[in-house]
Amino acid sequence: MPTNPVITPPVYTPPLYTPPVVVPTTTTPTTTPTTQGPSPAPLCTGGPSAQQLIAVVEGTPGIPDEPLKVTTGPFCSGEWQFAVMEIVADDAEDKYEPLAVVTTGKPATLKLIEAGADVCSNEVQAQAPVGIRVRACGA
């Protein structure tokens, strides 16, 4: 005779409770602060004029014997000045390389220090005020 097996219901074991883990959040800056270098010399107030600067440059060996115009500046710091000039074009298609100019002195008695494509000379680096060095040398 067959015996009836005893069926036992399955035993339910609840899962172990694991509390949630709280991870502190940290914020990192999205930008890094920049250190600002020295300020470039501001536009001149009280001179010299563009014409006074051009008069100092005209006739200098190595400077083209063409009419010039100031395209940027003049910028002043103390008794030093910086400007960018170019040859006055006869027509719109003429393009000329800019001529950087560093001078020193009062408007009526300007002295040419440097004129050319690169005016960051030893004299400018050693004697010019910081604002003029920023304009002439980039630092």
Short mmCIF file of C-alpha atoms in Angstrom, two decimals:
data_model
loop_
_atom_site.label_atom_id
_atom_site.label_comp_id
_atom_site.label_asym_id
_atom_site.label_seq_id
_atom_site.Cartn_x
_atom_site.Cartn_y
_atom_site.Cartn_z
CA MET A 1 0.00 0.00 0.00
CA PRO A 2 1.25 3.27 -0.94
CA THR A 3 2.03 5.72 1.71
CA ASN A 4 1.12 9.29 1.32
CA PRO A 5 4.11 11.37 1.55
CA VAL A 6 3.90 14.25 3.89
CA ILE A 7 4.09 17.48 2.03
CA THR A 8 5.59 20.22 3.97
CA PRO A 9 5.09 23.70 2.77
CA PRO A 10 8.23 25.62 1.82
CA VAL A 11 9.66 27.72 4.51
CA TYR A 12 9.83 31.41 3.64
CA THR A 13 13.01 33.13 4.69
CA PRO A 14 12.89 36.88 4.32
CA PRO A 15 15.98 38.49 2.79
CA LEU A 16 18.37 40.08 5.18
CA TYR A 17 17.78 43.79 5.61
CA THR A 18 20.70 45.88 4.40
CA PRO A 19 20.38 49.56 5.19
CA PRO A 20 21.05 51.91 2.27
CA VAL A 21 24.54 53.33 2.05
CA VAL A 22 24.67 57.10 1.95
CA VAL A 23 27.62 58.36 -0.07
CA PRO A 24 28.46 61.99 0.60
CA THR A 25 28.41 64.07 -2.53
CA THR A 26 31.28 66.36 -3.32
CA THR A 27 31.22 69.25 -5.67
CA THR A 28 34.18 70.18 -7.75
CA PRO A 29 34.49 73.58 -9.34
CA THR A 30 33.61 73.55 -13.01
CA THR A 31 36.08 76.32 -13.77
CA THR A 32 39.43 77.06 -12.33
CA PRO A 33 40.09 80.62 -11.27
CA THR A 34 42.37 82.47 -13.60
CA THR A 35 45.10 84.68 -12.41
CA GLN A 36 44.97 87.98 -14.18
CA GLY A 37 48.23 89.43 -15.39
CA PRO A 38 49.18 93.07 -15.48
CA SER A 39 46.86 95.43 -17.31
CA PRO A 40 47.83 96.86 -20.68
CA ALA A 41 48.38 100.60 -20.95
CA PRO A 42 45.12 102.54 -21.52
CA LEU A 43 44.41 104.94 -24.36
CA CYS A 44 46.26 108.20 -23.95
CA THR A 45 44.45 111.19 -22.51
CA GLY A 46 46.17 114.50 -23.11
CA GLY A 47 48.45 113.36 -25.90
CA PRO A 48 50.44 112.63 -27.83
CA SER A 49 48.29 112.81 -30.91
CA ALA A 50 48.47 110.37 -33.79
CA GLN A 51 50.12 113.13 -35.89
CA GLN A 52 52.85 113.67 -33.28
CA LEU A 53 53.63 109.95 -33.27
CA ILE A 54 53.71 109.80 -37.07
CA ALA A 55 56.07 112.81 -37.16
CA VAL A 56 58.53 110.96 -34.90
CA VAL A 57 58.50 107.86 -37.12
CA GLU A 58 58.65 109.50 -40.56
CA GLY A 59 62.13 109.63 -42.02
CA THR A 60 63.46 106.88 -39.76
CA PRO A 61 65.77 104.47 -41.63
CA GLY A 62 63.93 101.25 -42.45
CA ILE A 63 60.49 102.88 -42.32
CA PRO A 64 58.82 103.11 -45.76
CA ASP A 65 58.68 106.60 -47.24
CA GLU A 66 54.90 106.40 -47.57
CA PRO A 67 52.07 108.19 -45.77
CA LEU A 68 51.30 106.53 -42.43
CA LYS A 69 48.20 106.40 -40.24
CA VAL A 70 47.73 105.26 -36.64
CA THR A 71 45.33 102.31 -36.58
CA THR A 72 45.52 101.38 -32.88
CA GLY A 73 46.26 103.66 -29.94
CA PRO A 74 48.15 105.56 -28.87
CA PHE A 75 48.29 103.96 -25.45
CA CYS A 76 50.16 105.64 -22.60
CA SER A 77 51.79 104.70 -19.32
CA GLY A 78 53.83 107.37 -17.60
CA GLU A 79 55.77 109.13 -20.36
CA TRP A 80 55.83 106.04 -22.60
CA GLN A 81 53.55 105.45 -25.57
CA PHE A 82 52.64 102.50 -27.79
CA ALA A 83 50.75 102.62 -31.09
CA VAL A 84 50.24 100.58 -34.23
CA MET A 85 50.53 102.26 -37.62
CA GLU A 86 50.24 101.22 -41.23
CA ILE A 87 50.88 102.66 -44.65
CA VAL A 88 47.88 104.50 -46.05
CA ALA A 89 46.57 102.24 -48.83
CA ASP A 90 45.92 103.68 -52.28
CA ASP A 91 43.01 101.28 -52.76
CA ALA A 92 41.10 98.74 -50.68
CA GLU A 93 43.05 95.78 -52.07
CA ASP A 94 46.43 97.04 -50.82
CA LYS A 95 47.40 95.35 -47.54
CA TYR A 96 50.45 96.35 -45.51
CA GLU A 97 52.08 94.83 -42.46
CA PRO A 98 51.34 96.76 -39.25
CA LEU A 99 54.13 98.82 -37.77
CA ALA A 100 54.32 98.82 -33.96
CA VAL A 101 55.84 101.94 -32.41
CA VAL A 102 57.15 102.63 -28.89
CA THR A 103 58.06 106.19 -27.93
CA THR A 104 58.84 108.05 -24.75
CA GLY A 105 58.71 111.65 -23.65
CA LYS A 106 56.21 114.48 -23.56
CA PRO A 107 54.02 115.00 -26.65
CA ALA A 108 56.12 117.91 -27.96
CA THR A 109 59.46 116.13 -27.40
CA LEU A 110 58.86 112.48 -28.27
CA LYS A 111 61.79 110.11 -28.67
CA LEU A 112 61.44 106.99 -30.84
CA ILE A 113 62.46 103.86 -28.91
CA GLU A 114 61.42 101.11 -31.35
CA ALA A 115 59.46 100.82 -34.61
CA GLY A 116 58.83 97.63 -36.55
CA ALA A 117 57.05 94.30 -36.52
CA ASP A 118 58.60 93.34 -33.16
CA VAL A 119 59.25 96.17 -30.71
CA CYS A 120 59.92 94.05 -27.63
CA SER A 121 63.58 95.05 -27.38
CA ASN A 122 65.86 94.83 -24.36
CA GLU A 123 65.31 98.54 -23.74
CA VAL A 124 61.52 98.17 -23.79
CA GLN A 125 61.68 95.12 -21.50
CA ALA A 126 64.06 96.80 -19.05
CA GLN A 127 62.76 100.39 -18.95
CA ALA A 128 59.17 100.63 -20.18
CA PRO A 129 56.31 100.67 -17.65
CA VAL A 130 54.43 97.40 -17.26
CA GLY A 131 51.40 98.57 -19.28
CA ILE A 132 53.61 99.40 -22.28
CA ARG A 133 55.46 96.06 -21.96
CA VAL A 134 52.10 94.27 -22.03
CA ARG A 135 51.25 96.06 -25.27
CA ALA A 136 54.69 95.72 -26.88
CA CYS A 137 55.78 92.31 -25.59
CA GLY A 138 52.57 90.62 -24.56
CA ALA A 139 53.67 90.37 -20.93
#
